[in-house]
Coordinates of C-alpha atoms in Angstrom, one line a residue:
Chain A
M1369 CA 46.6 40.2 -38.3
K1370 CA 43.5 40.0 -36.0
K1371 CA 42.0 43.5 -37.4
N1372 CA 42.6 42.5 -41.2
K1373 CA 40.3 39.3 -40.9
L1374 CA 37.4 41.1 -39.1
S1375 CA 37.8 43.9 -41.3
E1376 CA 37.6 41.4 -43.8
G1377 CA 34.5 40.1 -42.5
L1378 CA 33.0 43.1 -42.3
V1379 CA 33.3 44.2 -45.7
E1380 CA 31.4 40.6 -46.7
I1381 CA 28.6 41.8 -44.7
L1382 CA 28.4 44.9 -46.1
L1383 CA 28.3 42.9 -49.5
R1384 CA 25.5 40.9 -48.2
I1385 CA 23.4 43.7 -47.1
S1386 CA 24.0 45.5 -51.1
A1387 CA 23.0 41.8 -52.2
G1388 CA 20.2 41.5 -50.2
A1389 CA 18.3 44.9 -51.2
S1390 CA 17.0 44.1 -54.1
V1391 CA 15.2 41.1 -52.4
L1392 CA 14.1 43.7 -49.5
A1393 CA 12.8 46.1 -52.1
I1394 CA 11.1 43.2 -53.8
I1395 CA 9.4 42.5 -50.9
I1396 CA 8.4 45.5 -49.8
I1397 CA 7.4 46.8 -53.0
T1398 CA 4.3 43.5 -53.1
V1399 CA 3.8 44.3 -49.4
F1400 CA 2.9 48.3 -49.7
I1401 CA 0.9 47.5 -53.3
F1402 CA -1.5 45.2 -52.8
Y1403 CA -1.5 46.5 -49.0
K1404 CA -3.5 49.2 -51.2
G1405 CA -4.7 47.4 -53.1
I1406 CA -6.4 44.0 -52.9
P1407 CA -8.6 45.5 -49.5
L1408 CA -10.5 47.6 -52.5
I1409 CA -10.5 44.2 -54.7
A1410 CA -12.3 42.5 -51.9
K1411 CA -14.8 44.9 -51.0
V1412 CA -15.9 45.2 -54.7
G1413 CA -15.1 41.9 -55.5
I1414 CA -12.5 40.5 -58.0
I1415 CA -14.8 39.6 -60.9
D1416 CA -16.5 43.2 -60.6
F1417 CA -13.7 44.9 -60.2
L1418 CA -11.8 43.4 -63.7
F1419 CA -15.0 42.9 -65.5
N1420 CA -17.5 45.6 -65.2
L1421 CA -17.3 48.1 -67.3
K1422 CA -18.4 51.2 -65.3
W1423 CA -16.4 52.6 -63.9
V1424 CA -17.7 56.0 -61.9
P1425 CA -15.2 56.4 -59.3
T1426 CA -17.0 59.7 -57.5
N1427 CA -20.4 57.6 -57.2
G1428 CA -19.0 54.5 -55.7
S1429 CA -18.9 52.8 -58.8
F1430 CA -15.1 51.1 -59.7
G1431 CA -15.2 48.5 -62.5
I1432 CA -11.8 48.5 -64.9
G1433 CA -13.5 46.2 -67.5
A1434 CA -13.6 49.1 -70.1
M1435 CA -8.9 50.0 -69.3
V1436 CA -8.7 46.0 -69.2
I1437 CA -9.9 46.3 -72.6
G1438 CA -8.3 48.7 -73.3
S1439 CA -5.4 47.9 -72.7
L1440 CA -5.5 44.5 -74.5
A1441 CA -6.4 46.0 -77.4
V1442 CA -3.9 48.5 -77.8
T1443 CA -1.0 45.7 -76.8
F1444 CA -2.9 43.5 -79.1
C1445 CA -2.3 45.7 -81.8
S1446 CA 0.7 46.6 -81.9
L1447 CA 2.0 43.2 -81.4
V1448 CA 0.0 42.5 -84.7
W1449 CA 2.4 44.6 -86.3
S1450 CA 6.0 45.1 -84.4
V1451 CA 6.1 41.4 -84.2
P1452 CA 6.6 39.9 -87.6
L1453 CA 8.6 43.3 -88.7
G1454 CA 11.1 42.8 -85.7
I1455 CA 11.2 38.9 -86.5
M1456 CA 12.2 39.7 -89.9
T1457 CA 15.3 42.5 -88.8
A1458 CA 16.3 40.3 -86.4
I1459 CA 16.8 37.5 -89.0
L1460 CA 18.2 39.9 -91.6
M1461 CA 21.0 40.9 -88.6
A1462 CA 21.5 37.4 -87.9
E1463 CA 22.0 35.6 -90.9
I1464 CA 21.7 37.5 -94.1
A1465 CA 23.0 41.2 -93.6
P1466 CA 26.8 41.5 -93.4
P1467 CA 28.2 41.8 -89.8
K1468 CA 29.4 45.3 -90.2
L1469 CA 25.8 46.4 -91.9
A1470 CA 24.1 44.6 -88.8
D1471 CA 26.2 46.1 -85.9
V1472 CA 24.9 49.7 -88.0
L1473 CA 21.2 48.8 -87.1
A1474 CA 22.0 47.6 -83.5
R1475 CA 23.4 50.9 -82.9
F1476 CA 20.3 52.2 -84.3
V1477 CA 18.0 49.2 -82.5
E1478 CA 19.8 50.6 -79.4
L1479 CA 18.7 54.4 -79.8
L1480 CA 15.3 53.3 -80.5
A1481 CA 15.2 51.6 -76.6
G1482 CA 17.3 54.8 -75.6
I1483 CA 14.5 57.3 -76.5
P1484 CA 12.1 58.2 -73.9
S1485 CA 8.5 57.0 -73.7
V1486 CA 7.3 60.4 -73.5
V1487 CA 9.0 61.7 -76.6
Y1488 CA 7.6 58.4 -78.3
G1489 CA 4.4 59.9 -76.5
F1490 CA 4.9 63.7 -78.0
F1491 CA 5.7 62.6 -81.7
G1492 CA 2.9 60.8 -82.0
L1493 CA 0.6 63.3 -80.2
I1494 CA 2.1 65.9 -83.0
V1495 CA 2.6 63.4 -85.9
I1496 CA 0.8 60.3 -85.2
V1497 CA -2.3 61.7 -84.4
P1498 CA -3.3 64.5 -86.9
F1499 CA -2.3 62.2 -89.8
I1500 CA -5.2 59.4 -88.3
R1501 CA -7.4 62.3 -88.3
N1502 CA -6.7 63.7 -91.1
H1503 CA -6.7 60.9 -93.3
L1504 CA -8.3 58.1 -91.7
G1505 CA -11.2 60.6 -89.5
G1506 CA -12.2 60.2 -86.1
V1507 CA -10.5 62.5 -83.7
G1508 CA -7.5 61.0 -84.3
L1509 CA -6.6 59.9 -80.6
S1510 CA -7.5 56.2 -80.8
V1511 CA -6.8 52.4 -80.5
L1512 CA -5.0 52.3 -83.5
A1513 CA -2.5 55.6 -82.7
G1514 CA -1.3 53.7 -79.5
A1515 CA -0.5 50.5 -81.7
I1516 CA 1.6 52.7 -83.8
V1517 CA 3.6 54.5 -80.5
L1518 CA 3.7 51.0 -78.4
G1519 CA 4.9 49.3 -81.7
I1520 CA 7.7 51.1 -82.1
M1521 CA 8.9 51.5 -78.7
I1522 CA 8.9 47.4 -78.3
L1523 CA 10.7 46.8 -81.4
P1524 CA 14.0 46.8 -80.3
T1525 CA 12.7 44.2 -77.1
I1526 CA 11.8 41.6 -79.7
I1527 CA 14.8 42.2 -82.0
N1528 CA 16.9 42.4 -79.5
I1529 CA 15.9 39.0 -77.7
S1530 CA 15.0 37.2 -81.2
R1531 CA 18.3 38.3 -82.5
D1532 CA 20.6 36.9 -79.9
A1533 CA 18.5 33.5 -79.9
I1534 CA 19.1 33.1 -83.7
L1535 CA 22.7 33.8 -83.1
A1536 CA 23.2 31.3 -80.0
I1537 CA 21.4 28.2 -82.4
P1538 CA 24.6 26.2 -83.6
K1539 CA 26.0 26.7 -86.9
E1540 CA 26.4 23.2 -87.5
Y1541 CA 22.4 23.5 -87.7
K1542 CA 22.8 25.1 -90.5
E1543 CA 26.1 23.7 -92.2
N1544 CA 24.6 20.7 -92.1
S1545 CA 21.2 22.1 -93.8
L1546 CA 22.9 23.7 -96.4
A1547 CA 25.2 20.7 -96.9
L1548 CA 21.8 19.0 -97.4
G1549 CA 21.5 20.5 -100.4
A1550 CA 18.7 23.2 -98.9
T1551 CA 19.0 26.8 -99.7
H1552 CA 19.4 29.4 -97.2
Y1553 CA 16.1 30.3 -96.6
Q1554 CA 14.7 26.7 -96.9
S1555 CA 17.5 26.6 -94.1
I1556 CA 16.6 29.6 -91.7
F1557 CA 13.2 29.1 -92.1
R1558 CA 12.6 24.4 -91.5
V1559 CA 16.2 24.7 -89.4
I1560 CA 17.1 27.7 -87.5
L1561 CA 13.6 29.5 -86.9
P1562 CA 12.2 26.1 -85.3
A1563 CA 15.2 25.7 -83.2
A1564 CA 14.8 29.7 -82.1
S1565 CA 11.1 29.8 -81.6
S1566 CA 11.3 29.6 -78.1
G1567 CA 13.2 32.5 -77.3
I1568 CA 11.6 34.3 -80.2
I1569 CA 8.7 33.5 -77.8
T1570 CA 10.6 35.1 -74.9
A1571 CA 10.6 37.9 -77.5
I1572 CA 7.3 38.3 -77.7
V1573 CA 5.8 37.9 -74.0
L1574 CA 8.6 40.1 -72.9
G1575 CA 7.3 42.5 -75.5
L1576 CA 3.8 42.5 -74.4
G1577 CA 5.0 42.3 -70.5
R1578 CA 6.6 46.0 -71.9
A1579 CA 3.4 47.0 -74.1
I1580 CA 1.0 46.3 -70.8
G1581 CA 3.3 48.4 -68.6
E1582 CA 3.6 51.3 -71.3
T1583 CA 2.3 54.5 -69.4
M1584 CA 3.0 57.8 -71.0
A1585 CA 3.4 57.6 -74.7
V1586 CA 0.1 55.7 -74.9
L1587 CA -1.3 58.2 -71.8
M1588 CA -0.4 60.7 -74.7
V1589 CA -1.9 59.9 -77.9
T1590 CA -5.3 57.7 -76.7
G1591 CA -7.7 59.9 -76.0
N1592 CA -8.4 58.2 -72.2
A1593 CA -12.2 57.9 -73.1
A1594 CA -12.7 55.4 -70.1
V1595 CA -15.7 53.6 -72.2
L1596 CA -14.8 50.2 -74.7
P1597 CA -13.8 51.2 -78.3
D1598 CA -15.7 50.5 -80.7
S1599 CA -13.0 50.9 -83.9
L1600 CA -9.3 51.0 -84.3
L1601 CA -10.4 54.9 -84.3
A1602 CA -11.6 55.2 -81.3
P1603 CA -10.4 56.8 -78.2
V1604 CA -9.2 53.9 -75.4
R1605 CA -7.6 54.0 -71.7
T1606 CA -5.3 51.8 -70.3
M1607 CA -4.7 50.6 -66.9
T1608 CA -1.8 52.5 -66.4
S1609 CA -3.8 56.1 -68.0
N1610 CA -6.2 55.6 -66.0
I1611 CA -3.8 55.1 -62.5
V1612 CA -1.3 58.8 -64.1
L1613 CA -4.7 60.4 -64.9
E1614 CA -6.3 59.9 -61.6
M1615 CA -3.6 59.7 -59.1
G1616 CA -3.3 63.6 -59.1
Y1617 CA -6.6 64.2 -57.4
A1618 CA -8.2 60.5 -56.2
A1619 CA -8.2 59.8 -52.1
G1620 CA -10.1 57.4 -50.0
D1621 CA -11.7 54.6 -52.1
H1622 CA -11.0 55.5 -55.6
Q1623 CA -7.0 56.1 -55.0
A1624 CA -8.2 52.3 -53.4
A1625 CA -9.4 51.5 -56.9
L1626 CA -6.2 53.2 -58.3
F1627 CA -3.6 51.0 -56.1
A1628 CA -6.2 48.0 -57.0
T1629 CA -4.9 48.7 -60.8
G1630 CA -1.5 48.6 -60.4
T1631 CA -1.9 45.6 -58.3
V1632 CA -3.7 43.9 -61.3
L1633 CA -0.4 45.1 -63.4
F1634 CA 2.1 44.1 -60.8
I1635 CA 0.6 40.2 -61.0
F1636 CA 0.6 39.8 -64.1
I1637 CA 3.3 41.3 -64.9
V1638 CA 5.8 39.3 -62.6
I1639 CA 3.4 36.6 -63.8
L1640 CA 5.0 36.8 -67.2
N1641 CA 8.3 37.0 -66.5
L1642 CA 8.0 33.8 -63.9
A1643 CA 7.1 32.0 -66.9
V1644 CA 10.0 33.3 -69.0
S1645 CA 12.4 32.6 -66.2
I1646 CA 11.4 29.1 -65.9
S1647 CA 10.6 27.8 -69.3
M1648 CA 14.1 29.3 -70.4
K1649 CA 15.8 27.4 -67.3
A1650 CA 13.9 24.5 -68.3
G1651 CA 14.9 25.2 -72.4
T1652 CA 18.8 25.2 -71.9
E1653 CA 18.6 22.0 -69.2
N1654 CA 16.8 20.7 -72.3
G1655 CA 19.9 21.9 -74.4
N1656 CA 22.0 20.0 -72.1
Chain B
M253 CA 13.0 28.0 -110.6
A254 CA 9.9 29.3 -108.6
T255 CA 11.2 28.9 -105.1
R256 CA 14.3 31.1 -106.3
G257 CA 11.5 34.1 -107.5
K258 CA 10.4 33.6 -104.0
E259 CA 13.8 33.9 -102.1
K260 CA 14.3 37.1 -103.6
I261 CA 10.9 38.5 -102.7
I262 CA 11.7 37.1 -99.5
T263 CA 15.2 38.8 -99.6
V264 CA 13.7 42.0 -100.4
L265 CA 11.1 42.3 -97.5
F266 CA 13.8 41.1 -94.9
W267 CA 15.5 44.2 -96.3
L268 CA 12.3 46.7 -96.2
S269 CA 11.8 45.3 -92.6
A270 CA 15.5 47.0 -92.0
L271 CA 14.4 50.3 -93.9
V272 CA 11.3 50.8 -92.3
I273 CA 13.2 50.7 -88.6
T274 CA 15.8 52.7 -90.3
A275 CA 13.5 55.0 -91.4
I276 CA 11.1 55.5 -88.1
L277 CA 14.2 56.2 -86.4
A278 CA 15.7 58.9 -88.1
G279 CA 11.7 59.9 -89.1
I280 CA 11.4 60.6 -85.0
I281 CA 15.2 61.9 -84.2
G282 CA 14.9 64.0 -87.5
Y283 CA 11.5 65.9 -86.8
I284 CA 12.3 66.8 -83.6
V285 CA 15.7 68.6 -84.6
V286 CA 14.1 70.3 -87.2
K287 CA 11.0 71.1 -85.2
G288 CA 13.2 72.1 -82.0
I289 CA 16.4 73.4 -83.3
S290 CA 14.8 77.3 -83.3
A291 CA 13.5 77.2 -79.4
I292 CA 17.2 76.2 -78.2
N293 CA 19.2 79.2 -77.4
W294 CA 21.3 80.2 -74.3
E295 CA 18.1 81.9 -72.5
F296 CA 16.0 78.9 -73.0
I297 CA 18.4 76.7 -71.2
S298 CA 19.4 79.2 -68.4
Q299 CA 16.6 80.7 -67.5
P300 CA 13.7 79.5 -65.7
P301 CA 10.4 78.7 -67.0
S302 CA 7.9 81.0 -65.7
R303 CA 3.8 81.5 -66.6
A304 CA 3.4 78.0 -66.2
G305 CA 6.0 77.0 -68.8
K306 CA 4.7 79.1 -71.2
E307 CA 7.5 82.1 -71.0
G308 CA 11.2 82.0 -69.9
G309 CA 13.2 78.6 -70.3
I310 CA 14.0 75.4 -68.6
S311 CA 16.6 76.0 -66.1
T312 CA 14.7 74.2 -63.6
T313 CA 14.0 71.1 -65.2
I314 CA 17.3 70.8 -66.3
I315 CA 18.9 71.3 -62.6
G316 CA 16.3 68.6 -61.5
T317 CA 16.9 66.1 -64.3
I318 CA 20.3 66.0 -62.9
Y319 CA 20.1 66.0 -59.8
L320 CA 17.6 63.6 -59.4
T321 CA 19.3 61.3 -61.6
L322 CA 22.6 61.1 -59.9
V323 CA 20.8 60.8 -56.6
A324 CA 19.2 57.4 -58.1
L325 CA 23.2 56.4 -59.1
L326 CA 24.3 58.1 -55.5
I327 CA 22.2 55.2 -54.1
A328 CA 22.2 52.2 -56.7
V329 CA 25.4 52.4 -57.6
P330 CA 27.6 51.0 -54.5
L331 CA 24.5 48.0 -53.7
G332 CA 24.4 46.9 -57.6
V333 CA 28.0 47.5 -57.4
G334 CA 28.4 45.3 -54.3
A335 CA 25.9 42.8 -55.0
A336 CA 27.5 41.8 -58.3
L337 CA 30.9 41.4 -55.9
Y338 CA 28.9 38.8 -53.4
L339 CA 27.7 36.8 -56.0
E340 CA 30.6 36.1 -58.6
E341 CA 33.6 36.9 -55.9
Y342 CA 32.5 35.4 -53.3
G343 CA 30.7 32.7 -55.0
R344 CA 27.1 32.8 -53.6
K345 CA 26.0 32.6 -57.3
N346 CA 24.8 28.5 -57.3
T347 CA 23.3 29.2 -54.4
M348 CA 19.5 29.4 -53.2
F349 CA 20.0 32.9 -52.9
G350 CA 22.0 33.1 -55.6
Y351 CA 19.0 31.8 -57.6
V352 CA 16.4 34.0 -55.5
L353 CA 18.6 37.3 -56.4
K354 CA 18.6 36.1 -60.1
L355 CA 14.8 36.0 -60.0
T356 CA 14.3 39.2 -58.2
A357 CA 16.3 40.9 -60.1
E358 CA 14.6 40.0 -63.7
T359 CA 11.4 40.4 -62.1
L360 CA 12.5 43.8 -60.9
A361 CA 13.8 44.2 -64.4
G362 CA 9.8 43.5 -65.9
I363 CA 7.6 45.8 -63.4
P364 CA 6.5 49.0 -65.2
S365 CA 7.0 52.5 -64.2
I366 CA 3.9 52.9 -63.2
V367 CA 4.2 50.3 -60.7
Y368 CA 7.2 51.7 -59.3
G369 CA 5.8 55.1 -59.5
L370 CA 2.8 54.2 -56.7
F371 CA 5.1 52.1 -55.0
G372 CA 7.6 55.5 -54.7
F373 CA 4.1 57.5 -53.6
V374 CA 3.1 55.1 -50.8
F375 CA 6.1 54.3 -49.3
F376 CA 8.8 57.1 -49.9
V377 CA 6.1 60.2 -50.1
I378 CA 3.7 59.2 -47.9
F379 CA 4.6 56.3 -45.4
L380 CA 8.1 57.6 -44.9
N381 CA 6.6 60.9 -45.4
M382 CA 9.2 62.3 -47.8
G383 CA 6.8 63.7 -49.8
W384 CA 7.1 64.8 -53.1
S385 CA 11.0 65.4 -53.3
I386 CA 14.0 64.3 -55.0
L387 CA 15.1 61.7 -52.5
S388 CA 11.4 60.0 -53.0
G389 CA 12.0 59.9 -56.7
G390 CA 16.3 58.9 -56.2
L391 CA 15.0 56.3 -54.2
T392 CA 12.7 54.9 -56.3
L393 CA 14.4 55.7 -59.6
A394 CA 17.7 53.8 -57.6
I395 CA 15.3 50.4 -56.9
M396 CA 14.3 51.0 -61.1
I397 CA 18.2 51.4 -61.9
L398 CA 19.2 48.6 -58.9
P399 CA 18.9 45.2 -61.9
T400 CA 20.8 46.9 -64.7
I401 CA 23.8 47.9 -62.4
T402 CA 23.8 44.7 -60.8
R403 CA 23.8 42.7 -64.2
T404 CA 26.2 44.8 -66.2
S405 CA 28.4 44.7 -62.8
Q406 CA 28.5 41.2 -62.4
E407 CA 29.4 40.5 -66.4
A408 CA 32.0 43.2 -65.7
V409 CA 33.7 41.1 -63.0
I410 CA 33.1 37.9 -64.8
A411 CA 35.0 39.4 -67.4
V412 CA 38.0 40.1 -65.3
P413 CA 40.8 37.1 -65.7
Q414 CA 41.1 34.0 -63.5
E415 CA 44.9 34.4 -62.9
Y416 CA 45.0 38.0 -61.4
R417 CA 43.1 36.5 -58.4
S418 CA 45.3 33.3 -58.3
N419 CA 48.3 35.0 -58.5
S420 CA 47.0 37.8 -56.3
F421 CA 46.2 35.4 -53.3
A422 CA 49.4 33.7 -53.9
L423 CA 51.6 36.5 -52.9
G424 CA 49.0 36.8 -49.4
A425 CA 46.8 39.5 -50.6
T426 CA 43.0 39.3 -48.8
K427 CA 40.0 38.6 -50.2
W428 CA 39.0 42.0 -49.8
Y429 CA 41.8 43.8 -51.0
T430 CA 42.5 41.6 -54.5
I431 CA 39.3 43.1 -55.4
K432 CA 39.8 46.6 -54.3
R433 CA 43.1 46.5 -55.9
L434 CA 42.7 44.3 -59.2
I435 CA 39.4 43.5 -59.8
L436 CA 37.3 46.5 -59.6
P437 CA 40.0 48.6 -61.6
A438 CA 40.3 45.9 -63.8
A439 CA 36.1 46.1 -63.8
A440 CA 35.7 49.5 -64.3
P441 CA 34.8 50.0 -67.8
G442 CA 31.9 47.6 -67.4
I443 CA 30.8 48.9 -64.6
I444 CA 30.8 52.7 -66.1
T445 CA 28.8 51.1 -69.1
G446 CA 26.3 50.0 -67.0
I447 CA 26.2 53.4 -64.5
I448 CA 25.6 55.3 -68.1
L449 CA 23.0 52.7 -69.4
S450 CA 21.4 53.7 -66.3
A451 CA 22.0 57.5 -66.4
G452 CA 19.7 57.2 -69.2
R453 CA 17.1 55.7 -68.3
A454 CA 16.9 57.9 -64.9
V455 CA 16.6 60.7 -67.0
G456 CA 13.9 59.4 -69.8
E457 CA 11.8 58.6 -67.0
S458 CA 8.4 60.1 -66.2
A459 CA 5.7 58.1 -65.1
A460 CA 7.2 57.4 -61.2
V461 CA 9.0 60.3 -61.3
L462 CA 5.9 62.1 -61.5
L463 CA 4.2 59.9 -59.0
T464 CA 7.2 60.7 -56.3
A465 CA 9.2 63.5 -57.1
G466 CA 6.3 65.6 -58.5
S467 CA 6.0 68.5 -60.6
S468 CA 7.3 71.6 -59.1
L469 CA 8.8 74.2 -61.2
G470 CA 11.1 75.8 -58.6
M471 CA 14.2 75.0 -58.4
P472 CA 15.2 72.1 -56.4
L473 CA 18.0 72.9 -53.4
N474 CA 17.6 70.5 -51.1
I475 CA 17.4 66.9 -51.4
T476 CA 13.6 67.6 -49.9
D477 CA 12.5 70.1 -52.4
P478 CA 10.4 68.6 -55.2
A479 CA 11.1 69.1 -59.0
R480 CA 10.1 68.6 -62.2
T481 CA 12.5 66.7 -64.8
M482 CA 12.9 67.7 -68.2
A483 CA 10.4 64.5 -69.1
V484 CA 8.0 65.1 -66.9
H485 CA 8.3 69.1 -68.1
L486 CA 7.7 68.0 -71.8
Y487 CA 4.2 65.4 -70.8
I488 CA 2.6 68.8 -69.1
L489 CA 3.9 71.4 -72.0
A490 CA 2.2 69.6 -74.8
I491 CA -1.0 67.5 -72.7
E492 CA -2.2 70.3 -71.5
G493 CA -0.8 72.3 -74.6
I494 CA 1.0 74.7 -73.0
S495 CA 3.8 76.0 -75.4
M496 CA 4.1 73.7 -78.3
E497 CA 7.9 75.4 -79.6
R498 CA 9.1 74.7 -75.7
A499 CA 7.6 71.2 -75.9
F500 CA 10.0 70.5 -78.9
G501 CA 12.9 72.3 -77.4
T502 CA 12.6 70.2 -74.5
A503 CA 12.1 67.1 -76.3
L504 CA 15.5 68.5 -78.8
L505 CA 17.5 68.5 -75.5
I506 CA 16.3 65.2 -73.7
I507 CA 17.2 63.4 -77.2
V508 CA 20.0 65.1 -77.4
L509 CA 21.0 63.9 -73.6
I510 CA 20.2 60.7 -74.1
L511 CA 22.5 60.7 -77.8
I512 CA 25.3 61.9 -75.7
I513 CA 24.4 59.1 -73.1
N514 CA 24.5 56.5 -75.9
Y515 CA 27.4 57.8 -77.4
L516 CA 29.4 57.5 -73.9
A517 CA 28.0 53.9 -73.5
N518 CA 29.0 52.8 -76.4
W519 CA 32.5 54.5 -76.2
S520 CA 33.5 52.8 -73.4
V521 CA 32.1 49.5 -74.3
R522 CA 35.2 49.5 -77.0
K523 CA 37.0 50.2 -74.1
V524 CA 36.3 47.4 -72.0
V525 CA 36.3 44.7 -75.8
R526 CA 39.6 46.4 -76.4
Q527 CA 41.0 45.4 -72.9

């Protein structure tokens, strides 16, 4: 009996340790990323590091301004087309399409989410880049190519979360609206979408986070020139691409600058995620 | 009348959006299948690459991918399932610790893979002196998939009917005995779904793997050996223009692997639903 109690206690301790593993992981990740990145940011100065456009690491000039703007430009352009397309698909799946067809679409979206980013990058490099080069001009490796590939990659995030948000709206909302004489579409646009708006915003914010952090696919199609892009057809380098491209040979301050870029990304993503989970918590409390 | 015309246009637009999504998916998969099928034969699968991948097959990268994925799962599955049991069965979900864990899982899930790569590089490769290896890559991947495994295991455990527990306790069984003999078997299909989905993520990952497992083309035998996965191989073949034919073949094999994983996951989900 005593032995039994002992092993029960031991199991609970083991389970507690495994639960603690992820907390430990995030602490170590934070410590090591900061430890490698913060000193260089302090040395260069945060303003200079983030906004200086001159990235000449061999010459001691560590400004990631061009890459920050590159990341933002590619991300923004990808959201411009994938957000409307994703939300419309989500509405179609939740409200309009027959359930069987909606399930088939859901499987398609799942497959899109499962395709690895290198495969997207490869497809972009082989199909989208030459298409842009031949039909729109420039070298093809461009902001536009990055925006197309990234947009495809974040569609599943936008569709799935928006669809869940729409499906979570109580049926009575729509029934009441229809009973008052509104058409199906009036109910969708005036009642359901406003009620689902916080979930849809979450979908967009998480899609944005995914787009900012995406690396390989973007790296393969954007040409990676570390200068400000002057048009949609110009090449561009993102913060994430910069890390992969130069990590192989960087040393000393140069390597620290790449970690500092990682630190900036890390802080940005953590803030986005915390904002989402806190606002979702507030949302559910309001809902009750 | 005007609204009706407008509604018709909107309907068309909605269906068009679904059509675009379908066309994108079919276009990508179709193109890679058509272009890649000619590269695939037994030699491509069974022979190691030679001349940096210009010739030969991709056998070492297939082994590297499987090896790395298995190591990651071996580490992450016990931790993830254990965490789920602790939160759900030991009633710790609504404590402060439970809330911290939830926030942690959400944050871990959002961190970009390149940041994991940087972390794995500085911590496992350099600080713990593991070098570019299956072990460094597997540990890094394990942290990346931990949130998925924990969350799906939690859902699977929650879905087990409450009577299982009360009946078992009434018969005098201990908590751990109940978990081992009743809860885990009943939750297994759901847990397996999570494991399969995580395997898909591990197979497709490239940025983090490149920085932690390296890109050596040799056959990984020991866990301390460096390795190149199929995803990393595809990246290097394409970006350095080594062999487009072999890049297509590699891309096709990755897609096939992902499709199989997706099918298995759906199959086990259906099993859960039937239960």
